[in-house]
Structures are given as C-alpha cells and as structure tokens.
mmCIF file of C-alpha atoms in Angstrom:
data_model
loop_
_atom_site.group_PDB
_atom_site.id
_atom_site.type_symbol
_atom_site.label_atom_id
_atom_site.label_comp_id
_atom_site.label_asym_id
_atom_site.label_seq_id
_atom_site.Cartn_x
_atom_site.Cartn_y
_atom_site.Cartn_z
ATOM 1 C CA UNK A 60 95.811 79.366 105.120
ATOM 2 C CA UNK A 61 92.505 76.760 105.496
ATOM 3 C CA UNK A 62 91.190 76.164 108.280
ATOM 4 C CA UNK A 63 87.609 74.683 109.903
ATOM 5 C CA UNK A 64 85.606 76.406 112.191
ATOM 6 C CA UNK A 65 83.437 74.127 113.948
ATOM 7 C CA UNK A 66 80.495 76.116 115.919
ATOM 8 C CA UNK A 67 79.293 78.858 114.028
ATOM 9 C CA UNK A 68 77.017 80.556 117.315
ATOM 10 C CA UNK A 69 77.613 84.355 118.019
ATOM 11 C CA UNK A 70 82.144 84.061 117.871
ATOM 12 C CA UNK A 71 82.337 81.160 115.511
ATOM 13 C CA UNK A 72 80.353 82.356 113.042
ATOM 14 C CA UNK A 73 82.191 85.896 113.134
ATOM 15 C CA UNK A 74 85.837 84.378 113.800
ATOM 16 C CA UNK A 75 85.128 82.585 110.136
ATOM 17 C CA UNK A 76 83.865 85.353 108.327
ATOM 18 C CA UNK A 77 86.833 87.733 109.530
ATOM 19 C CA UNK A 78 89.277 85.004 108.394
ATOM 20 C CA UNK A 79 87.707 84.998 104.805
ATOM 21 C CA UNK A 80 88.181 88.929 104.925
ATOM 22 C CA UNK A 81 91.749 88.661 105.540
ATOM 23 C CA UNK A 82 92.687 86.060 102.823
ATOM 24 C CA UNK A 83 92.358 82.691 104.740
ATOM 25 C CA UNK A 84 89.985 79.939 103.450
ATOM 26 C CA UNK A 85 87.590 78.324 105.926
ATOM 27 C CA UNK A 86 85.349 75.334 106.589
ATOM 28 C CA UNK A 87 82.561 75.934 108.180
ATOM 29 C CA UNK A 88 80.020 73.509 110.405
ATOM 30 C CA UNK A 89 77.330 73.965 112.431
ATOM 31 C CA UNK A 90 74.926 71.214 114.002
ATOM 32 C CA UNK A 91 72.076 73.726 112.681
ATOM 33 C CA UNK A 92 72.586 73.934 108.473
ATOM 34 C CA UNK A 93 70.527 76.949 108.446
ATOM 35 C CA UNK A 94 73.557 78.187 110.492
ATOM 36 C CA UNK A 95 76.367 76.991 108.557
ATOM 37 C CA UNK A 96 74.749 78.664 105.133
ATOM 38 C CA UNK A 97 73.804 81.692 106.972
ATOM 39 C CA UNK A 98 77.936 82.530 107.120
ATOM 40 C CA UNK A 99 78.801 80.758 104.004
ATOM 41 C CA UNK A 100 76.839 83.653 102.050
ATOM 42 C CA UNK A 101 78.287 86.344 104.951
ATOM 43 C CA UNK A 102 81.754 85.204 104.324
ATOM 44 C CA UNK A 103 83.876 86.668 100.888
ATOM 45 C CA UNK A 104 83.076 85.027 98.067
ATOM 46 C CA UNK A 105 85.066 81.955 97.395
ATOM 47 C CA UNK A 106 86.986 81.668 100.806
ATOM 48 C CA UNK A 107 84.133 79.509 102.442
ATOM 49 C CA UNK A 108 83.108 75.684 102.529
ATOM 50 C CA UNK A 109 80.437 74.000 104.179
ATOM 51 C CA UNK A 110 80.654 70.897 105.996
ATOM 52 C CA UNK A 111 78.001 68.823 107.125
ATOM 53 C CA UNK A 112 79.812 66.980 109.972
ATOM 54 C CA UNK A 113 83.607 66.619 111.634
ATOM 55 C CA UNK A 114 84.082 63.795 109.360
ATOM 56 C CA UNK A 115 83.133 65.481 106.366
ATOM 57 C CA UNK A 116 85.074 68.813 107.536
ATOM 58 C CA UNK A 117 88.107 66.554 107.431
ATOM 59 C CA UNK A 118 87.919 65.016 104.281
ATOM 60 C CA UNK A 119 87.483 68.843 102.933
ATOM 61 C CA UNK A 120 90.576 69.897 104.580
ATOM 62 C CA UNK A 121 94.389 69.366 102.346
ATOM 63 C CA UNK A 122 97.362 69.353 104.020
ATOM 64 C CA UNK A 123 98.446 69.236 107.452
ATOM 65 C CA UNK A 124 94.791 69.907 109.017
ATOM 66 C CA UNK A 125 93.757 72.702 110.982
ATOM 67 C CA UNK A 126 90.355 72.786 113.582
ATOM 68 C CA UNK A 127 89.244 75.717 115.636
ATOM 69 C CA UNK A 128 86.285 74.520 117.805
ATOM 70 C CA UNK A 129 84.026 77.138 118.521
ATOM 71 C CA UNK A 130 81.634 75.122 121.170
ATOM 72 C CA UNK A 131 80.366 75.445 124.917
ATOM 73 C CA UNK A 132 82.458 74.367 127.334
ATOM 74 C CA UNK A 133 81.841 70.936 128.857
ATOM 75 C CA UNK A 134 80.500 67.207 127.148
ATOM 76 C CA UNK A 135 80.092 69.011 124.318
ATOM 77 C CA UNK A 136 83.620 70.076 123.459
ATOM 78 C CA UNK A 137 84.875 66.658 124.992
ATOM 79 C CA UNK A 138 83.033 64.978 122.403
ATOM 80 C CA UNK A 139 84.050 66.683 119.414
ATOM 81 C CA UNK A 140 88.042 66.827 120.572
ATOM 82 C CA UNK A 141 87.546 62.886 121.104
ATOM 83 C CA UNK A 142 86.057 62.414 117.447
ATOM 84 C CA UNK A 143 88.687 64.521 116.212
ATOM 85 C CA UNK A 144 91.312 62.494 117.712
ATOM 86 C CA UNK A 145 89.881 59.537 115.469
ATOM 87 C CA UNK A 146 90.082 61.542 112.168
ATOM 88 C CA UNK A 147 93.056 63.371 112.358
ATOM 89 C CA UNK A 148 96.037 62.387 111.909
ATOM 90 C CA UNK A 149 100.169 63.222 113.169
ATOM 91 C CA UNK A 150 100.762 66.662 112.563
ATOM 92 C CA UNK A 151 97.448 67.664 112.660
ATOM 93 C CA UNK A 152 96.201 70.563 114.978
ATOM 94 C CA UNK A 153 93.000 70.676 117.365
ATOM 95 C CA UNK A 154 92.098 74.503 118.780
ATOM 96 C CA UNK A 155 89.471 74.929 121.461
ATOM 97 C CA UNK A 156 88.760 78.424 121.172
ATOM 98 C CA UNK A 157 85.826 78.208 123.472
ATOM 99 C CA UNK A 158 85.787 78.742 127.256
ATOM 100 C CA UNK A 159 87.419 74.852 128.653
ATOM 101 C CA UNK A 160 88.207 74.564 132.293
ATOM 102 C CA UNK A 161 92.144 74.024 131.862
ATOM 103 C CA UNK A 162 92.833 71.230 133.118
ATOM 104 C CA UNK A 163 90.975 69.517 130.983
ATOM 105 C CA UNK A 164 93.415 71.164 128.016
ATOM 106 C CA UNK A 165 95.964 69.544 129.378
ATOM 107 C CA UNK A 166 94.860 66.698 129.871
ATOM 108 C CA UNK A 167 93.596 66.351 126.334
ATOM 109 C CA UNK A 168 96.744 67.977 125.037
ATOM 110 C CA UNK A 169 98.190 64.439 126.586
ATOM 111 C CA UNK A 170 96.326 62.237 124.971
ATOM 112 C CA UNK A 171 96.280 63.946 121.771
ATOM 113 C CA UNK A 172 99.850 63.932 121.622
ATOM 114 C CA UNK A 173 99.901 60.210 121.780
ATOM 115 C CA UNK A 174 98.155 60.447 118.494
ATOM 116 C CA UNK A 175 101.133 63.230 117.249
ATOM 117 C CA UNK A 176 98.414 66.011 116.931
ATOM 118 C CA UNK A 177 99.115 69.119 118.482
ATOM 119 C CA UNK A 178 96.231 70.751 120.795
ATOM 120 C CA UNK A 179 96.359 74.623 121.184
ATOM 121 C CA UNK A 180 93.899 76.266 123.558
ATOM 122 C CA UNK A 181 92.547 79.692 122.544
ATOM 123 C CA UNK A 182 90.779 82.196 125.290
ATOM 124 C CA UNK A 183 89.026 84.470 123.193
ATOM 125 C CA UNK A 184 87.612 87.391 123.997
ATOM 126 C CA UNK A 185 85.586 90.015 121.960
ATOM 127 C CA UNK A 186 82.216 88.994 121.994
ATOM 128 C CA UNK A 187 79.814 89.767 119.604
ATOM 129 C CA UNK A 188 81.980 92.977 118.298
ATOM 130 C CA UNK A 189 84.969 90.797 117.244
ATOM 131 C CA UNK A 190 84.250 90.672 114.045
ATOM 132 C CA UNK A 191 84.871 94.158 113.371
ATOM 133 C CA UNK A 192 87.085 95.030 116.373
ATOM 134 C CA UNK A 193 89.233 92.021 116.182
ATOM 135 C CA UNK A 194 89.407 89.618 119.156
ATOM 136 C CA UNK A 195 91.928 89.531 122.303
ATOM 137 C CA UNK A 196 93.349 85.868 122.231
ATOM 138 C CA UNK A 197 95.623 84.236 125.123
ATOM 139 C CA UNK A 198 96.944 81.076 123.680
ATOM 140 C CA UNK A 199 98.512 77.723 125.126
ATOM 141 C CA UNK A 200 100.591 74.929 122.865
ATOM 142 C CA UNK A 201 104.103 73.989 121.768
ATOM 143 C CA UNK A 202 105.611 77.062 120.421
ATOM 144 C CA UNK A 203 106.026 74.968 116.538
ATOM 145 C CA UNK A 204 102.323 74.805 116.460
ATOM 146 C CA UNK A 205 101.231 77.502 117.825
ATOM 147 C CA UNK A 206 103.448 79.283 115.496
ATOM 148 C CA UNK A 207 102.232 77.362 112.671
ATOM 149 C CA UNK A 208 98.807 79.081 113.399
ATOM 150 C CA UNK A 209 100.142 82.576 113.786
ATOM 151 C CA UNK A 210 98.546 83.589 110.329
ATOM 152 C CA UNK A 211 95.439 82.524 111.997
ATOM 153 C CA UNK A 212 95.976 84.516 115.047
ATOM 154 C CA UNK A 213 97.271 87.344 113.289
ATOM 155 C CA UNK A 214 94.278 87.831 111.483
ATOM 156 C CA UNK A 215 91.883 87.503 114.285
ATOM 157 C CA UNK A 216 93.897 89.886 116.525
ATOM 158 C CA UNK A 217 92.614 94.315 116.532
ATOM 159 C CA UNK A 218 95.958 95.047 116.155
ATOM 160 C CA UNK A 219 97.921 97.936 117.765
ATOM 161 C CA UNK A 220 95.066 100.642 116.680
ATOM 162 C CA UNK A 221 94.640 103.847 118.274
ATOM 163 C CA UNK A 222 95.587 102.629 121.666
ATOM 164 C CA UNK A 223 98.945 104.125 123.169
ATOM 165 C CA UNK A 224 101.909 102.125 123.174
ATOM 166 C CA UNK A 225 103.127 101.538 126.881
ATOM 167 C CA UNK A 226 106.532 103.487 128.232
ATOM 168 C CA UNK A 227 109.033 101.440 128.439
ATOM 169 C CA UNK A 228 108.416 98.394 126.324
ATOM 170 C CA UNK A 229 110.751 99.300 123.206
ATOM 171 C CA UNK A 230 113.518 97.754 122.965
ATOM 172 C CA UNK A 231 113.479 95.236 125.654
ATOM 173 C CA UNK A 232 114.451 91.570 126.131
ATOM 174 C CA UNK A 233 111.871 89.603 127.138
ATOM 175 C CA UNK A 234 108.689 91.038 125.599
ATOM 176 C CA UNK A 235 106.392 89.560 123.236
ATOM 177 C CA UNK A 236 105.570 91.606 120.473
ATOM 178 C CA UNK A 237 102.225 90.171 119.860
ATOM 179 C CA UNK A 238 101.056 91.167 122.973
ATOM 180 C CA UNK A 239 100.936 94.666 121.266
ATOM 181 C CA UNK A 240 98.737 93.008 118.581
ATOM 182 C CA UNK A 241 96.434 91.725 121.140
ATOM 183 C CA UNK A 242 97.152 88.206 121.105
ATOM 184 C CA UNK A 243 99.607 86.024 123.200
ATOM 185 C CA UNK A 244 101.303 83.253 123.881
ATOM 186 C CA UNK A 245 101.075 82.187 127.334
ATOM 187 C CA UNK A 246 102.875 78.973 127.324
ATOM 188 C CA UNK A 247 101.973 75.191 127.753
ATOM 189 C CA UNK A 248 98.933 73.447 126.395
ATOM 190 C CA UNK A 249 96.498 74.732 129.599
ATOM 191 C CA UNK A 250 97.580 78.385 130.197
ATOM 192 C CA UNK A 251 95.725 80.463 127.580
ATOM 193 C CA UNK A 252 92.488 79.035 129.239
ATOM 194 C CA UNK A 253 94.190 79.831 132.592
ATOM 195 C CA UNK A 254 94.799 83.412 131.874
ATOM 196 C CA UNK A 255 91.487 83.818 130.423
ATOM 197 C CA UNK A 256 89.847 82.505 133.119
ATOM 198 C CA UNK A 257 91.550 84.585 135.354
ATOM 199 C CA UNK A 258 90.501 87.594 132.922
ATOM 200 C CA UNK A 259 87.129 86.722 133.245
ATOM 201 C CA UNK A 260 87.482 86.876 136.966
ATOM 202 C CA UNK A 261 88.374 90.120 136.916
ATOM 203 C CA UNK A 262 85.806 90.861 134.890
ATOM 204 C CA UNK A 263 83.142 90.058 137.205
ATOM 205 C CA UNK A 264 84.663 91.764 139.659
ATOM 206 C CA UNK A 265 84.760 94.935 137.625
ATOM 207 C CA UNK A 266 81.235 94.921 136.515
ATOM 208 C CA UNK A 267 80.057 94.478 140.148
ATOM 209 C CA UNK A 268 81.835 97.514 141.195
ATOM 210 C CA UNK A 269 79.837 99.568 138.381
ATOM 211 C CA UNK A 270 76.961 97.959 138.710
ATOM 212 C CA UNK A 271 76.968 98.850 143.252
ATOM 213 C CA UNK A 272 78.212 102.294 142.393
ATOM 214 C CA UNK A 273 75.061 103.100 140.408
ATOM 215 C CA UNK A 274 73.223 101.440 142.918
ATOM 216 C CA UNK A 275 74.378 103.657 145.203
ATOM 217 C CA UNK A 276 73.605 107.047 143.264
ATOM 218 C CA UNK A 277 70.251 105.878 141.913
ATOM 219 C CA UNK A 278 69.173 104.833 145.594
ATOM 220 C CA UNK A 279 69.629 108.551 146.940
ATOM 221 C CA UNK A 280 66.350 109.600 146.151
ATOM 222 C CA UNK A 281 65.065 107.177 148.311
ATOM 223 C CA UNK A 282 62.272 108.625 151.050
ATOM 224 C CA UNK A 283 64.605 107.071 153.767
ATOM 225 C CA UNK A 284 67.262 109.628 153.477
ATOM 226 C CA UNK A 285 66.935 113.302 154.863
ATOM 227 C CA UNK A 286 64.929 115.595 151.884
ATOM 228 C CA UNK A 287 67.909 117.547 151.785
ATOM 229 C CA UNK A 288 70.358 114.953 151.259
ATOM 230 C CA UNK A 289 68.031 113.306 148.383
ATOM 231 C CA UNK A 290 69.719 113.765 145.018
ATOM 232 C CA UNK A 291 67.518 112.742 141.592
ATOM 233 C CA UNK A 292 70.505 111.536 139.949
ATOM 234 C CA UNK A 293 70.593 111.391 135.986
ATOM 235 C CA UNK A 294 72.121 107.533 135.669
ATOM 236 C CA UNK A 295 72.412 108.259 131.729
ATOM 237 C CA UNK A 296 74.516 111.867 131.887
ATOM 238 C CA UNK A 297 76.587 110.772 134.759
ATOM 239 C CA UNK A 298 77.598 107.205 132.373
ATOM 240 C CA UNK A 299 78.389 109.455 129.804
ATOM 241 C CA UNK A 300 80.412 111.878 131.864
ATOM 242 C CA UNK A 301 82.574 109.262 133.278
ATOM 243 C CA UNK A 302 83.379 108.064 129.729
ATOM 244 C CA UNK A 303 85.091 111.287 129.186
ATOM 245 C CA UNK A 304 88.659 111.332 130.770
ATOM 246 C CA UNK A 305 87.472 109.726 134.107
ATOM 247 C CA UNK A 306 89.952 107.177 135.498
ATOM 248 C CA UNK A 307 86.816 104.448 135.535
ATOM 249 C CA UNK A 308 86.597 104.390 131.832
ATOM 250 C CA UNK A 309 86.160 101.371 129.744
ATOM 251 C CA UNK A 310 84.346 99.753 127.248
ATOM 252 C CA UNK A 311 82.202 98.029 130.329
ATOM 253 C CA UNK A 312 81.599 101.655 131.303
ATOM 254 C CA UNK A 313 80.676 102.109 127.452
ATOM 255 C CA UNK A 314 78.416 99.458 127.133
ATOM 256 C CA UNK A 315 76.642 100.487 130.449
ATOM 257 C CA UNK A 316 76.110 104.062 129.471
ATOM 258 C CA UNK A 317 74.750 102.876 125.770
ATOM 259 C CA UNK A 318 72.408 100.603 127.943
ATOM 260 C CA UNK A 319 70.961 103.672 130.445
ATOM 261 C CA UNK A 320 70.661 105.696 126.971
ATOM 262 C CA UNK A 321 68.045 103.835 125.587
ATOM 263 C CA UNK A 322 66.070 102.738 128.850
ATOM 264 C CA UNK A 323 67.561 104.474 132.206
ATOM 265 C CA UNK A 324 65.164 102.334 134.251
ATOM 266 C CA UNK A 325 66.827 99.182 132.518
ATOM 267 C CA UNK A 326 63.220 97.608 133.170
ATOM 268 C CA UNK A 327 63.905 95.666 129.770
ATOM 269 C CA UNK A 328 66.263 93.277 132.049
ATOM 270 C CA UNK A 329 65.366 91.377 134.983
ATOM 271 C CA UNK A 330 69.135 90.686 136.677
ATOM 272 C CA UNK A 331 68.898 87.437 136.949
ATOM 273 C CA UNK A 332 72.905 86.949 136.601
ATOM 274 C CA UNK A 333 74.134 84.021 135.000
ATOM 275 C CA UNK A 334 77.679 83.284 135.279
ATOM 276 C CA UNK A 335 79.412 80.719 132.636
ATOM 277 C CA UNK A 336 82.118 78.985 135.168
ATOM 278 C CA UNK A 337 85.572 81.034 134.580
ATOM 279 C CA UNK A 338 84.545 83.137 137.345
ATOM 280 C CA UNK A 339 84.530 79.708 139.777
ATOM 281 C CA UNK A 340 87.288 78.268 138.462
ATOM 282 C CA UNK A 341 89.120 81.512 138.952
ATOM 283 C CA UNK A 342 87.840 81.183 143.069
ATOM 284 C CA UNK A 343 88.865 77.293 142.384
ATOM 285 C CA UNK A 344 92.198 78.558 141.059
ATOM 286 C CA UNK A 345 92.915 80.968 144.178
ATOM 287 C CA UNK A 346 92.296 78.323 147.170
ATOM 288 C CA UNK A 347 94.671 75.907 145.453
ATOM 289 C CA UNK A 348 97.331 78.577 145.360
ATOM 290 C CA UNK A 349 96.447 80.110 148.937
ATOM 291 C CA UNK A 350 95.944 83.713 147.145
ATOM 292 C CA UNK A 351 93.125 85.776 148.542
ATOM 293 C CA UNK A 352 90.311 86.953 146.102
ATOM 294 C CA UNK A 353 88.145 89.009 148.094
ATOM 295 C CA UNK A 354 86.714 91.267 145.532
ATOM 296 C CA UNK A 355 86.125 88.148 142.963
ATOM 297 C CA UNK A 356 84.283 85.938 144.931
ATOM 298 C CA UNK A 357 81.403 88.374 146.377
ATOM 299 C CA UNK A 358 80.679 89.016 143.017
ATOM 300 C CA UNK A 359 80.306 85.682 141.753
ATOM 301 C CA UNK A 360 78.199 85.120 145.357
ATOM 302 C CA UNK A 361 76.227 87.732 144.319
ATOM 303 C CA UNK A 362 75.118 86.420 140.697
ATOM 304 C CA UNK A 363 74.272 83.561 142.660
ATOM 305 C CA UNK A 364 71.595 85.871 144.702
ATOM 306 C CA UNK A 365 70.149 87.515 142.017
ATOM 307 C CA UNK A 366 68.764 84.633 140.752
ATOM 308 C CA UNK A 367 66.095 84.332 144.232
ATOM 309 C CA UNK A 368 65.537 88.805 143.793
ATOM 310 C CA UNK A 369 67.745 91.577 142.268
ATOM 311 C CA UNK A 370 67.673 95.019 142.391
ATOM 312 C CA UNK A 371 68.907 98.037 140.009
ATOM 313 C CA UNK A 372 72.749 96.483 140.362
ATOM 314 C CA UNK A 373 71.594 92.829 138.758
ATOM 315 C CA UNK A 374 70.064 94.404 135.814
ATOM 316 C CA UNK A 375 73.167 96.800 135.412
ATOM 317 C CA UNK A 376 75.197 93.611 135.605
ATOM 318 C CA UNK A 377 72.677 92.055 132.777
ATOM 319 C CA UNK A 378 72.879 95.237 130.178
ATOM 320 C CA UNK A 379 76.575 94.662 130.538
ATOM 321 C CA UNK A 380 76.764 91.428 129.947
ATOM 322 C CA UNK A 381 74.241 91.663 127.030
ATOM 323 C CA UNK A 382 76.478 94.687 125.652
ATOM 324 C CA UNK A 383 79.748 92.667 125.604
ATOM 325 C CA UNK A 384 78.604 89.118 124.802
ATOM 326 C CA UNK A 385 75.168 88.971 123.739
ATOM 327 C CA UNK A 386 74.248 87.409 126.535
ATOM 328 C CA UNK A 387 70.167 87.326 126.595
ATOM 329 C CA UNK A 388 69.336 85.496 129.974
ATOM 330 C CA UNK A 389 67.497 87.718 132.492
ATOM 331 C CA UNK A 390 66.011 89.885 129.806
ATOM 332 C CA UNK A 391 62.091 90.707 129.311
ATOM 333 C CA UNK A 392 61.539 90.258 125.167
#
C-alpha cells in the first residue's frame, strides 16, 4: 500500500521506515530536507520517495490518496490538515497520528467530509522504540476508511508477541481482535485521540507514583531521621529487583531502573517537567463529565512546580520521560 508520511521527527521518521520493512511504499516530507533524506537512505531500498512539500507529496501519490501527519499538536497540524483539504480530493484520507486535542478531530472530520475525504485520528504510542517494538495505536474514523488503512495499521502494530493472552477473551461476541495486535478501533472521528489522551493521563499519574516512592527511600538517609532508622538505600538494585516478578513492573519501571544504572544520582537531569497537554485535557475531560481524578491532577500540578525547584522525584520523572519518548527538556548536556 503507498502512503505519505508527513513529519519525519523522532515517530514519523520511524513509522515510515517500519512501513518500508513490511512491504508498503511511502512518501516521505519533512520541512528540514536533511531530514527527509536522512530516512529515505534508512528506509528499504526502493519503498521510499521524497517530497519536497504537501503539494508535491500529492502529485507523487496514485490512487485514492493516503496522508499520515506526523506533526505537533496545535497551528501546526491545523495548517497542514487545511492545505490538505485543498489538494485532496473525494475519497481521499487525512490521518493525524500526532497528539490533537479531540475536539478539534471532530471538528475537522466535519469539514473534511464536506470535501468527501475521510479523516482518521491515530493516538500513537511507542516512542522512540516503535520502530522495532511496533507502536500501540487507538484509532477514530468511519469503519470503511479506517478499514481501508488496516494494512497500514497492521504493520505498525507489535503484534500479540510474548505477552499472555487474557482469560476469557476466546470466543466471545463483542471483542475486537485487533486489540490483541495492539491497535484499535475506538469509534467516531475524535475517540482514538480521546482514549489516548486519557492513556496519557494515566501515565502521568503512574510515573509520579514511581518517581515519590523513590523519593521516599532515597530520602531515609537523611540526618533528620533517628541514626537507627536511616537506611542507605541502593536506588539502582532495588529498580532492578522490582523488575523481577514484583506487581509494580513495567516498562516505566524498566526505563527508570536503566536510568539509575548508568547515573544513580540522575544529576545528568534537572526535573524540570514538561508536560505536552493530554494530561490537561484529560483533567479538562473529567470536570465536563463530573468524574473525580484525584491521582491525575496532582501530578500534572506537580510538573507545573518543578519548573520554580525539583527534587530527586522531578528528575526521576525526566529519565522516564527521556527513556520512553526522547524527551530532552530538563536535561544537563
């Protein structure tokens, strides 16, 4: 199947170089050309074009015309989907595989129906290990495009793996058997955004709980505790413990001992926490519906403090977020 990729940063690039490896042709674009050739010459030989711009992307693509945007969320997505809607055509499909508030899926889904092209919305998650590992995807459209894409989908998905399948799925009604793939369809234009919002949500959530518990054990050498009740706790070895049959393991857990292995004072991060909006919209999401997110919102409040002085949780919080995503703010390079 063809496809473009337009955004070629950290996921783009890898989402177009695992589609080459599984069979499907792609063209590429990036605003930086240095970019775009870097993952033409990554990607298998002959399964990868270069575009210099949206129009040109089009005018490369044959047949009923495919474009995964790969962008930040915000004026820069909103411009490209607009442009889009001026060079595509009825039967056309628009994917925003980035992070978009949801609303503003559906409301583009609206307008770009007008037009007769189909917009699918694509939370993707995976990070910078996607292209090996495969990515998670939670996926919003009319069930005839969205199936149209499958092959797409299919190829970007991990797959079942090594991971055990869950008592009591087999042979029921009302299951999706993609979800076993690792990729889903949620519903409407809208709700794959939603639910990956919502997963990103949790996220934080998560990551603050590992990132106070070690806190906690680091702090109880302090010289305001008792002598005897002063532990010199080995942040590393205990990491590495819990990865080993402990009910709190997980690739965050995984990515946080692999950070305290190579520097257990973290000192290479500052903790100044950045968060990237799902976790808000998630809060957003919760006061609308009346539903009480207790655990979600102190830990978005407390990204928010890091930023004026963090401590040994912050910079926990930034070696995780750097493990999973890449994400470079609040380090010391």
């Amino acid at each position: 199947m063809q496809i473009g990729i337009v955004g070629l940063g950290k996921m783009g690039g890898n989402i177009s170089i695992r589609l080459t490896r599984h069979g499907h042709d792609v063209v590429a674009y990036d605003r930086d050309s240095a970019v775009t050739a870097k993952v033409y010459e990554q990607a298998e030989a002959g399964r990868a074009t270069p575009a210099t711009g949206l129009k040109d992307m089009v005018g490369k693509l044959s047949g009923r015309k495919v474009i995964w945007l790969m962008l930040p969320a915000g004026e820069v997505t909103e411009q490209a989907v607009q442009e889009l809607g001026t060079l595509m055509g009825p039967g056309d499909i628009v994917i925003d595989g980035g992070n978009s508030f949801y609303k503003d899926d559906i409301r583009r889904a609206a307008e770009l129906v007008k037009k007769g092209i189909d917009y699918i919305d694509v939370g993707t998650s995976g990070g910078v290990w996607g292209l090996e590992r495969g990515y998670c995807m939670m996926y919003g459209g009319t069930k005839a495009a969205t199936d149209y894409i499958d092959p797409i989908l299919s190829a970007l998905a991990p797959g079942i793996g090594d991971i055990a399948r869950t008592p009591g799925r087999d042979g029921k009604d009302g299951f999706d058997p993609r979800a076993e793939q690792g990729y889903l369809h949620c519903g409407p234009a809208g709700s794959g955004h939603f639910v990956k919002m919502v997963h990103n949500g949790i996220e934080y959530g998560i990551m603050q709980a590992f990132a106070e518990g070690f806190d906690v054990m680091k702090s109880k050498n302090s010289t305001d505790l008792p002598e005897e009740q002063r532990f010199d706790l080995n942040m590393a070895d205990i990491a590495e413990v819990w990865r080993r049959g402990s009910v709190v393991s997980s690739w965050l857990l995984d990515l946080s001992a692999s950070a305290l292995a190579g520097n257990p004072d973290l000192s290479n991060y500052k903790g100044d926490v950045a968060d990237s909006g799902e976790g808000r919209w998630t809060i957003e999401a919760a006061i609308e519906e009346a539903v009480p997110v207790p655990v979600i919102t102190a830990s978005l409040f407390t990204r928010f403090r890091s930023r004026t002085g963090n401590n040994f949780a912050e910079k926990m919080l930034s070696a995780m977020r750097f493990g999973f995503g890449g994400h470079i703010e609040g380090t010391n390079n």
